[in-house]
Short mmCIF file of C-alpha atoms in Angstrom, two decimals:
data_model
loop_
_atom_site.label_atom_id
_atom_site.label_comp_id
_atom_site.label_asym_id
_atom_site.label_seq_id
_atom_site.Cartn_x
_atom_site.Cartn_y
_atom_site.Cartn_z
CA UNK C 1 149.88 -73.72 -57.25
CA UNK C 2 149.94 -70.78 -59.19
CA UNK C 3 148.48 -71.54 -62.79
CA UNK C 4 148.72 -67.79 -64.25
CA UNK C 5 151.67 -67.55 -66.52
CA UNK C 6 153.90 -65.49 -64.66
CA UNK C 7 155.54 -63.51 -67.94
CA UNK C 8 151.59 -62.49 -68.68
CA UNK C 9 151.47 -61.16 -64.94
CA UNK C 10 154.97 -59.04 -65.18
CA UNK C 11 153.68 -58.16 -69.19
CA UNK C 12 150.28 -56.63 -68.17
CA UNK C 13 151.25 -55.16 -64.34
CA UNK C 14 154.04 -53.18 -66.37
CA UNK C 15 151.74 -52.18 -68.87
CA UNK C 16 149.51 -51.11 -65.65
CA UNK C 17 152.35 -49.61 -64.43
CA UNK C 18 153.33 -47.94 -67.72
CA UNK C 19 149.57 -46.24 -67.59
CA UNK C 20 149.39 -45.21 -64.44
CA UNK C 21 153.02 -43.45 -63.97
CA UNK C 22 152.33 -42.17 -67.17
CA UNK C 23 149.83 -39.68 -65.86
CA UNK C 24 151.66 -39.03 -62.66
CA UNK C 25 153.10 -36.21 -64.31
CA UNK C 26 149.93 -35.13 -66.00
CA UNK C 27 148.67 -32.47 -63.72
CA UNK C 28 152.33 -31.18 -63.12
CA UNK C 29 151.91 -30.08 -66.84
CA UNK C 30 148.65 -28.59 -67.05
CA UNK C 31 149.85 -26.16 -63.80
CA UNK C 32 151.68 -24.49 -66.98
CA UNK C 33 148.61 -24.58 -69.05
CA UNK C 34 145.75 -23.86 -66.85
CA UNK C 35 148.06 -21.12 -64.99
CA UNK C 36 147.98 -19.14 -68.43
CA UNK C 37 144.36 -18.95 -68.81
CA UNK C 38 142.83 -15.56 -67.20
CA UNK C 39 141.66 -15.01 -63.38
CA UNK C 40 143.27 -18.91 -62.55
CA UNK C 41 145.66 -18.73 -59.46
CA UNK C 42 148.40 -21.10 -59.13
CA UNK C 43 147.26 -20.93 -55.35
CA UNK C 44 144.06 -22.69 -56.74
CA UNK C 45 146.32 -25.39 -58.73
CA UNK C 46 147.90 -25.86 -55.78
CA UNK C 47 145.01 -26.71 -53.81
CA UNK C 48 143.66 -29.19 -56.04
CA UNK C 49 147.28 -30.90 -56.40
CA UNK C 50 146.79 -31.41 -52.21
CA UNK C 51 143.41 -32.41 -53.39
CA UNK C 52 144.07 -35.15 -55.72
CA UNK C 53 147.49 -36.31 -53.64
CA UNK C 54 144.96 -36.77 -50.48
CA UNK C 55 142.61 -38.49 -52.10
CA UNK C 56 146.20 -41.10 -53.71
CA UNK C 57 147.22 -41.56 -50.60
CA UNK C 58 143.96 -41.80 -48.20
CA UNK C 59 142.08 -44.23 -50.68
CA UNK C 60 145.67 -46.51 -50.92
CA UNK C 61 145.05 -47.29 -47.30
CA UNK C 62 141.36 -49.11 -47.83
CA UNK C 63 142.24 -50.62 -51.38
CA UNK C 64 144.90 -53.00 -50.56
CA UNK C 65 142.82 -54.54 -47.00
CA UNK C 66 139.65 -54.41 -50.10
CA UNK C 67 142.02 -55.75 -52.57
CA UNK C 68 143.04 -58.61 -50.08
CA UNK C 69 139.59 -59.84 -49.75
CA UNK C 70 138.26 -59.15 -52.99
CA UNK C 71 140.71 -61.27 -54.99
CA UNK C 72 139.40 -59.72 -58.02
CA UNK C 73 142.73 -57.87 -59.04
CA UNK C 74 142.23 -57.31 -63.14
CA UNK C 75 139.16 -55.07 -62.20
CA UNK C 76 140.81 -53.38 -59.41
CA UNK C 77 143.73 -52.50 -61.98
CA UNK C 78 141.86 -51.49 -65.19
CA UNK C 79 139.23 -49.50 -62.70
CA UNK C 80 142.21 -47.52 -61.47
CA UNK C 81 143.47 -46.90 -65.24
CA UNK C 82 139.64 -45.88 -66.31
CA UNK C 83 139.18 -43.44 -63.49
CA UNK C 84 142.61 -41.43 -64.72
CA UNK C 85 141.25 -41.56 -68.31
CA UNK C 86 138.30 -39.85 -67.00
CA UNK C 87 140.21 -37.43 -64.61
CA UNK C 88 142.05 -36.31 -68.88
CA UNK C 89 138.56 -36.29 -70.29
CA UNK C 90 137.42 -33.64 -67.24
CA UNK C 91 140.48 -31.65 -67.11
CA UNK C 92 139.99 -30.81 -71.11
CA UNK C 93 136.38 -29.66 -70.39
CA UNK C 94 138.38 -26.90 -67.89
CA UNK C 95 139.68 -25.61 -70.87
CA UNK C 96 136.80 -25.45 -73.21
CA UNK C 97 134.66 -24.10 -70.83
CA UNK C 98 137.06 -21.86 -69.22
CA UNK C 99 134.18 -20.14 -66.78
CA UNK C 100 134.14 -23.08 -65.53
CA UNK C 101 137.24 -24.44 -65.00
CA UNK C 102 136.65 -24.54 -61.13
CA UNK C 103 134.18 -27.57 -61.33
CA UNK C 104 136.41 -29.36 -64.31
CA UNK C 105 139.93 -28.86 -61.93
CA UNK C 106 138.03 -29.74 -58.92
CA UNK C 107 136.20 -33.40 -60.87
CA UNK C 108 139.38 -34.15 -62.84
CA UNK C 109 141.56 -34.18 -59.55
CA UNK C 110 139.36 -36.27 -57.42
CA UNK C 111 139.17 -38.64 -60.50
CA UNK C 112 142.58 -38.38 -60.85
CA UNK C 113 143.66 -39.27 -56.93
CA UNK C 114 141.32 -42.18 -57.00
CA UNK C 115 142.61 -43.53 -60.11
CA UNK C 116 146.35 -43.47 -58.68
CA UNK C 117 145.38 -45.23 -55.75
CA UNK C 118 145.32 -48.39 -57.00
CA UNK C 119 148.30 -49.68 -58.93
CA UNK C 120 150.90 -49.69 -56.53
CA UNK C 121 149.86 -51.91 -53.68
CA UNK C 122 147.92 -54.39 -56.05
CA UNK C 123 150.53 -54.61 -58.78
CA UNK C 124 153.31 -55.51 -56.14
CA UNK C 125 150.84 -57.76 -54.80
CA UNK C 126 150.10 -59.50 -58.12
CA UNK C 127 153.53 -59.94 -58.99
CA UNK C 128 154.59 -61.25 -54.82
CA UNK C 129 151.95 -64.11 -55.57
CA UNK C 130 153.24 -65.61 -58.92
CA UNK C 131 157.42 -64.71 -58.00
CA UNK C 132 159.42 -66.48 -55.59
CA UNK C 133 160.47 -64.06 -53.10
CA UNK C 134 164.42 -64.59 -54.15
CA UNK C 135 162.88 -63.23 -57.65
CA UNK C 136 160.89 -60.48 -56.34
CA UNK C 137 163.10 -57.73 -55.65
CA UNK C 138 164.54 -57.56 -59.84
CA UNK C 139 160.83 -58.29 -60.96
CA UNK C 140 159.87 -55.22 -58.83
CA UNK C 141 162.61 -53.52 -60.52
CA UNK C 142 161.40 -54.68 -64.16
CA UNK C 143 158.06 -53.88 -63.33
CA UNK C 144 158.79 -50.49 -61.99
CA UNK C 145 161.14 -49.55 -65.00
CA UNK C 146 158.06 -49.46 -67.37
CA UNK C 147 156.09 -46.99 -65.09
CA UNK C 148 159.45 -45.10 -65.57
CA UNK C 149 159.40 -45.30 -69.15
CA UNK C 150 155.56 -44.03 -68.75
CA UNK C 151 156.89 -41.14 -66.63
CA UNK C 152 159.28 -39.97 -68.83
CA UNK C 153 157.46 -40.85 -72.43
CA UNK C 154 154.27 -38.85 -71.37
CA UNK C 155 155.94 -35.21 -70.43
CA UNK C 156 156.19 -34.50 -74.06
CA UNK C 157 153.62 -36.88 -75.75
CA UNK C 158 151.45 -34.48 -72.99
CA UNK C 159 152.72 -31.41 -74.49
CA UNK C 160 153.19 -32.41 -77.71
CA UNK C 161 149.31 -32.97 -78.13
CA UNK C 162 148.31 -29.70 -76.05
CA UNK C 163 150.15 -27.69 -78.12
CA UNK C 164 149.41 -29.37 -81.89
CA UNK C 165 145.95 -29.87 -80.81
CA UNK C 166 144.69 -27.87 -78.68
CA UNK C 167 144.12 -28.27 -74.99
CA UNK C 168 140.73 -29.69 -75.61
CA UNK C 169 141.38 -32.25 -78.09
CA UNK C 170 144.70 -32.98 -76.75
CA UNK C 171 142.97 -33.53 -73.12
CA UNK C 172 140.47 -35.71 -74.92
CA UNK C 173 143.05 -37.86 -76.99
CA UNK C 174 144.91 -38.62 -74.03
CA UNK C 175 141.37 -39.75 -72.07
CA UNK C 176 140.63 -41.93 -75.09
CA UNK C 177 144.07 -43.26 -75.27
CA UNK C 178 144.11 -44.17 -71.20
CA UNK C 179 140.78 -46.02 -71.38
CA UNK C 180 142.30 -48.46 -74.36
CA UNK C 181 144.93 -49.07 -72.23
CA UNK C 182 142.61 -49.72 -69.47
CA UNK C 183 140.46 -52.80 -71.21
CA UNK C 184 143.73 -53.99 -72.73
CA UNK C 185 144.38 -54.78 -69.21
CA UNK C 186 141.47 -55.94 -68.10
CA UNK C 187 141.02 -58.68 -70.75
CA UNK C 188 145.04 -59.35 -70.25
CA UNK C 189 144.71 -60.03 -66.91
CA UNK C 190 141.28 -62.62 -67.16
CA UNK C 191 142.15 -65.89 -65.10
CA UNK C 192 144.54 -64.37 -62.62
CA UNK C 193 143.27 -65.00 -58.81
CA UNK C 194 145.45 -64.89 -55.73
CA UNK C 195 147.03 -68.86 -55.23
CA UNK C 196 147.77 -68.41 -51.84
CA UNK C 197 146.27 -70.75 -49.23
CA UNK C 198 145.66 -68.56 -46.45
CA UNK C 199 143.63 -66.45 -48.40
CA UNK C 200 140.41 -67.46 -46.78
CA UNK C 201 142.06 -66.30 -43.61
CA UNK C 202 143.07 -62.64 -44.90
CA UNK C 203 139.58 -62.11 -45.76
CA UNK C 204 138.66 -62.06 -42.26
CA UNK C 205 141.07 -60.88 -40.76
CA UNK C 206 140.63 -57.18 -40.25
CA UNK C 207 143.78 -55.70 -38.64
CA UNK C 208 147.51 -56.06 -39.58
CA UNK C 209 148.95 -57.46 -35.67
CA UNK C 210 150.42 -55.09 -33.91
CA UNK C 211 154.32 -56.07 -34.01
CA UNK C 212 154.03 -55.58 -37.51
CA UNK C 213 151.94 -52.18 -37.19
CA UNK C 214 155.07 -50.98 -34.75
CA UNK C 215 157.71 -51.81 -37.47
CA UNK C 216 155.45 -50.16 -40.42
CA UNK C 217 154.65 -46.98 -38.53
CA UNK C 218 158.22 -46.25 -37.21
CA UNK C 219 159.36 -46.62 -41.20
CA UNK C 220 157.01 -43.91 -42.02
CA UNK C 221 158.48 -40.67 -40.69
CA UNK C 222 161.26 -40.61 -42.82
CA UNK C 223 159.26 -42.04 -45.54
CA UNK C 224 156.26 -39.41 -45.36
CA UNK C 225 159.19 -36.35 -45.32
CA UNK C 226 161.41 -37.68 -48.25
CA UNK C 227 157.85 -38.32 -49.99
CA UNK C 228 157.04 -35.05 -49.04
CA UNK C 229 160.42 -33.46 -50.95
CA UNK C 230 159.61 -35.38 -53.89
CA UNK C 231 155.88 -34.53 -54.49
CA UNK C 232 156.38 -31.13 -53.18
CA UNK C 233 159.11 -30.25 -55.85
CA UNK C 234 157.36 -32.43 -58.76
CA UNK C 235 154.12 -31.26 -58.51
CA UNK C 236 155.57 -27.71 -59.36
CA UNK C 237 158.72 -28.63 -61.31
CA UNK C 238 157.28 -27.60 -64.53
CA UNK C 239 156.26 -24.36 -63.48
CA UNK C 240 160.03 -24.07 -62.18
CA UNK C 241 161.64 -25.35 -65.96
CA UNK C 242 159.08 -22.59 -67.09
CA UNK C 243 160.37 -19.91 -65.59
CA UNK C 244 164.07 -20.65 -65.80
CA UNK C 245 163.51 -21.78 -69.49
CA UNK C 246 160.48 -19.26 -70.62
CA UNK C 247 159.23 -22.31 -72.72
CA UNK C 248 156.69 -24.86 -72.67
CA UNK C 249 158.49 -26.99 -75.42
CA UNK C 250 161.80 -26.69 -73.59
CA UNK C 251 160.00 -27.78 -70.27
CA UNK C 252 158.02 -30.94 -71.56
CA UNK C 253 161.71 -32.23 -73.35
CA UNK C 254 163.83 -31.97 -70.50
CA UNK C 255 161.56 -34.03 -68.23
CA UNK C 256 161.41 -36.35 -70.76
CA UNK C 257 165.55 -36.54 -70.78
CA UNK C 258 165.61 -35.89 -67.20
CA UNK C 259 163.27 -39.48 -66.45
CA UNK C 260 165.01 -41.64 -68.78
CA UNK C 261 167.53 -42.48 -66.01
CA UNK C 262 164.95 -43.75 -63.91
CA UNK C 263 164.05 -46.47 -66.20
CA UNK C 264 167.31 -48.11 -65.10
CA UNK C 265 167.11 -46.86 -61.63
CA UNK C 266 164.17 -49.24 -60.86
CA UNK C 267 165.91 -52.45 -61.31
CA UNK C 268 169.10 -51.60 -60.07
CA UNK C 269 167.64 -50.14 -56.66
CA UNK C 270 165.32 -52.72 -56.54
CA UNK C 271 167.97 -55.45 -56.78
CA UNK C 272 170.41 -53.30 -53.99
CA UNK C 273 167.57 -53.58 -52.00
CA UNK C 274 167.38 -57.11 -52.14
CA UNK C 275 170.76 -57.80 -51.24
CA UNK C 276 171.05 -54.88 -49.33
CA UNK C 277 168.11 -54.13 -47.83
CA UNK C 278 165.38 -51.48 -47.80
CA UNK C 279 167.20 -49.43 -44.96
CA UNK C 280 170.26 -48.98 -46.83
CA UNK C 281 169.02 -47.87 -50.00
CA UNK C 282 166.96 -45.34 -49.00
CA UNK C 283 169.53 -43.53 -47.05
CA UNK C 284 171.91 -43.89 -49.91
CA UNK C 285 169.28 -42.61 -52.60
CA UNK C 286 168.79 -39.99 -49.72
CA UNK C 287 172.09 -38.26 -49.04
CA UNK C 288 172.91 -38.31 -53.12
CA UNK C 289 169.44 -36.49 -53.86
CA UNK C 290 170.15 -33.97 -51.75
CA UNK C 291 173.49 -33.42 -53.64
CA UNK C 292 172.32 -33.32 -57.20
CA UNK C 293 168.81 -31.28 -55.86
CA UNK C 294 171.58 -28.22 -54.95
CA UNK C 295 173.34 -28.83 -58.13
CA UNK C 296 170.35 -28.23 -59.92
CA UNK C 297 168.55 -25.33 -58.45
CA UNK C 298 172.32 -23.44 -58.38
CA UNK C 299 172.62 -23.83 -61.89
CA UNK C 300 170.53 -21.64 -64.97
CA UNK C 301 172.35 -23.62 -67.34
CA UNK C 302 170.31 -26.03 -69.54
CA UNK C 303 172.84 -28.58 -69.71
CA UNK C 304 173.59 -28.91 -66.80
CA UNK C 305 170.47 -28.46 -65.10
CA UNK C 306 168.79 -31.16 -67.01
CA UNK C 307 172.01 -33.68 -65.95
CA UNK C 308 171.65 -32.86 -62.45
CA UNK C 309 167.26 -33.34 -62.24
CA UNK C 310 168.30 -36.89 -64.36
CA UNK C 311 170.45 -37.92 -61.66
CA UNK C 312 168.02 -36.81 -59.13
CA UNK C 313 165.26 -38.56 -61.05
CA UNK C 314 167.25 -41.48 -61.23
CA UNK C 315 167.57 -41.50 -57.08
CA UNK C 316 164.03 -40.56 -56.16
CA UNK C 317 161.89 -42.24 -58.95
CA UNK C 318 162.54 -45.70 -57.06
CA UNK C 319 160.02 -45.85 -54.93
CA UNK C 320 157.86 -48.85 -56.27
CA UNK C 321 161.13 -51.39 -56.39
CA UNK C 322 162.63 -50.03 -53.26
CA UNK C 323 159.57 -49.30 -51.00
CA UNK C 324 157.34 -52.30 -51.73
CA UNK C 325 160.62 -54.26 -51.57
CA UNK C 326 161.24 -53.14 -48.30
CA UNK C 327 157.86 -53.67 -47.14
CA UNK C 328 158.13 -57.62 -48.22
CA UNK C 329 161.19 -57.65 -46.02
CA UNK C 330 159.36 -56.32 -43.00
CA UNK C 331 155.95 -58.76 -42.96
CA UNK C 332 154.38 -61.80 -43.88
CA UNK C 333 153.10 -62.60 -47.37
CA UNK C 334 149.30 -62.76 -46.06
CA UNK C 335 150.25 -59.03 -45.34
CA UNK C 336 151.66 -57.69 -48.67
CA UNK C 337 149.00 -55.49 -49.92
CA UNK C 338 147.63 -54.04 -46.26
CA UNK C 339 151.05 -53.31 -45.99
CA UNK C 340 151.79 -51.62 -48.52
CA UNK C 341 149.44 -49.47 -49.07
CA UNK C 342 149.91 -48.09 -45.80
CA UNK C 343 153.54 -47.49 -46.44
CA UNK C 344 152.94 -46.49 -49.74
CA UNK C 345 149.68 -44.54 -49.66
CA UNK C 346 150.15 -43.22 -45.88
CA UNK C 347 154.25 -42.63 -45.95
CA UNK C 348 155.10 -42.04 -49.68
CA UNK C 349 152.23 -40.31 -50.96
CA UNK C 350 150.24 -38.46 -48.02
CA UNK C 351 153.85 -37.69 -47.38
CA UNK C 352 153.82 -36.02 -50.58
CA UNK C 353 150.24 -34.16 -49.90
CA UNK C 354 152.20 -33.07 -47.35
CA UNK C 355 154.92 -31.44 -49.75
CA UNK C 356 152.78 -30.14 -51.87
CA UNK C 357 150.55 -27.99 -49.23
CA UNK C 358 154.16 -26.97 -48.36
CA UNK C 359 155.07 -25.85 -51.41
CA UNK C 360 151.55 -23.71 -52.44
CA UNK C 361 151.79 -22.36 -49.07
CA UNK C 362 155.61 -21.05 -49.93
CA UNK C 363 154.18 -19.69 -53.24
CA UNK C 364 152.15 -17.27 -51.32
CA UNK C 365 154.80 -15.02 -50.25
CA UNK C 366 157.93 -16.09 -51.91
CA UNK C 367 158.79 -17.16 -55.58
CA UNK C 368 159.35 -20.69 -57.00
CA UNK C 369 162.88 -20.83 -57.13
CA UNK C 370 163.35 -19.69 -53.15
CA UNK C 371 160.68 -22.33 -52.55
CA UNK C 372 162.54 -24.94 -53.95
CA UNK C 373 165.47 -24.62 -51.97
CA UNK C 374 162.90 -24.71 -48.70
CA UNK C 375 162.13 -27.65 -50.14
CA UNK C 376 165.88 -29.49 -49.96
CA UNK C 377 165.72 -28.50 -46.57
CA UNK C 378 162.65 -30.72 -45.97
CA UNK C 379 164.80 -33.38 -47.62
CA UNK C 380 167.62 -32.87 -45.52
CA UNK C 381 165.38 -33.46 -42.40
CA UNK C 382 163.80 -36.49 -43.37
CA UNK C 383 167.30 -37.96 -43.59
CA UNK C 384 167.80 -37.36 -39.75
CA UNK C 385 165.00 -39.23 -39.21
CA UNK C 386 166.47 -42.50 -41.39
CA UNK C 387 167.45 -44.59 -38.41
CA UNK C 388 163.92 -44.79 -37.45
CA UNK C 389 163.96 -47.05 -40.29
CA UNK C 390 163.53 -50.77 -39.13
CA UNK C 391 166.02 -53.63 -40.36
CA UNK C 392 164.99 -55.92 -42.37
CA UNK C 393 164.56 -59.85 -41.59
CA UNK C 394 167.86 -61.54 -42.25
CA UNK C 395 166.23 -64.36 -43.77
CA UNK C 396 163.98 -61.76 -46.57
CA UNK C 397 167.71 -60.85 -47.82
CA UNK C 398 169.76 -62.27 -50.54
CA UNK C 399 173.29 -63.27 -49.37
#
């Protein structure tokens, strides 16, 4: 039986989650900054977006099988944290050192990717082993709505700091800040260790059985394109509110409005997914992006602009409650975190490497704006692929 309080799990996985999705947006705002300093391409940003994505999405795969046979979660999670602290303090070196910005991009990306790697397919994990699964799909949502907060706090505490500080110091504040947050966690989490009895078992097991591999790799097409859409556009969606807006202020305040949505938007997918299902909510969340993404790019008004990216934001930004949901419905609890880092890390985020090597290469012979709507069409054809998408167990949903 499970003798880790289970309101101290949910506090310090959110907080986890609160850290980590608070830097998702982090190199999505310095693509303004570092773009402005002399001789840097946004070809080269690009690149090292595709880096640091890759590396998200490659090293997901390998830390949830680790993860499972480790059972040392609290240093799995404040490791992750620590390594995106340090991916801040390399990224303000670029700046200070500006002749060498190649090597401080280049370290500060890989840092970066490795650091993301990690939250989403232990924290769901974490939370599956102290929740009843009736619970999990609103927990998931709970959880997930504090990375959203993170998401759409950090925009303008990001710019905020760059701009009344410095780059440099502003970098720096923000590594110093992420590495707090990082033993906070750490200490938070002491005593937690995975209660379940076949755990013994998962360590040696080495391969997730095939019926279950069939189900998780026929859910990833559609998973890898719409992940694709939504890193592709992200990754680049302040250099978009840039040019439309012509300021950096302007920029960091409407993401901030624009994610605030999404803070709701985690529990309420999650719990449509749980009674639901998976399946269903991600062609709904689908078909309604697409709608507000053309309302958004058609429109040069501020109002409405921001409106329509908070509604998309609110769609897309789900992916923790609904995806790792999904995944629960689809295997066996010995399977959680395997399976969902491949779904997650090999669908949803190499999906989104994906995107964004899409995107830079669009930048090379057309402007933003024409590459975003290229973009909507890579949307649009991930939702032909949705009835790849495998049911869910009748028995994993609430009725």
């Amino acid at each position: 039986m499970q003798s880790f309080s289970r309101k101290k799990a949910l506090l310090f996985t959110s907080l986890t989650h609160f850290a980590n999705d608070g830097n998702f947006l982090l190199f999505s705002i310095l693509i303004v900054f570092f773009s402005k300093l002399p001789g840097v391409s946004i070809a080269f940003l690009g690149l090292n977006a595709i880096i640091y994505t890759v590396l998200y999405g490659v090293i997901s795969l390998p830390i949830g099988e680790f993860a499972d046979k480790l059972n040392n979660d609290r240093l799995l999670l404040a490791s992750g944290i620590a390594l995106e602290g340090l991916a801040a303090f390399f990224f303000g070196f670029g700046f200070i050192y500006a002749g060498n910005y190649i090597i401080f991009v280049v370290l500060g990306s890989i840092a970066l990717g490795s650091g993301q790697a990690f939250y989403h397919p232990i924290g769901a994990s974490v939370l599956s082993f102290v929740y009843e699964s009736k619970d999990l799909g609103k927990i998931l949502g709970i959880n997930g709505a504090f990375g959203s907060l993170g998401r759409a706090l950090m925009p303008s505490v990001i710019t905020f700091l760059l701009l009344f500080f410095g780059s440099f110091k502003g970098m720096e504040a923000i590594a110093v800040y992420v590495w707090v947050l990082s033993m906070i966690i750490y200490f938070g989490m002491s005593g937690f260790t995975r209660p379940y009895k076949k755990h013994e078992k998962i360590r040696k097991k080495k391969y997730l059985p095939k019926g279950i591999k069939r189900n998780l790799y026929s859910a990833l097409i559609p998973i890898f394109l719409k992940g694709a859409f939504i890193m592709g556009t992200v990754t680049f969606i302040a250099e978009y509110l840039d040019k439309i807006t012509g300021s950096v202020a302007f920029t960091g305040i409407i993401l901030t409005i624009s994610f605030i949505p999404a803070i709701l938007g985690q529990p309420l997918f999650g719990y449509i997914t749980t009674i639901k299902g998976g399946r269903f909510t991600i062609a709904l969340t689908s078909v309604f992006s697409l709608l507000a993404f053309i309302l958004f790019l058609a429109t040069a008004n501020l109002i409405i602009l921001t409106f329509a990216y908070a509604v998309l934001a609110f769609l897309v930004f789900t992916g923790f409650s609904v995806l790792l949901d999904y995944t629960y419905q689809l295997v066996p609890k010995e399977y959680y975190s395997t399976a969902y880092s491949l779904v997650w890390g090999a669908g949803n985020i190499l999906g989104g490497a994906f995107g964004i090597a899409l995107m830079t290469y669009f930048l090379t012979f057309t402007g933003i704006i024409t590459a975003m709507y290229y973009m909507a069409i890579v949307l649009f054809i991930s939702m032909v692929f949705l009835p790849l998408l495998p049911k869910p167990r009748k028995s994993k949903l609430l009725t």
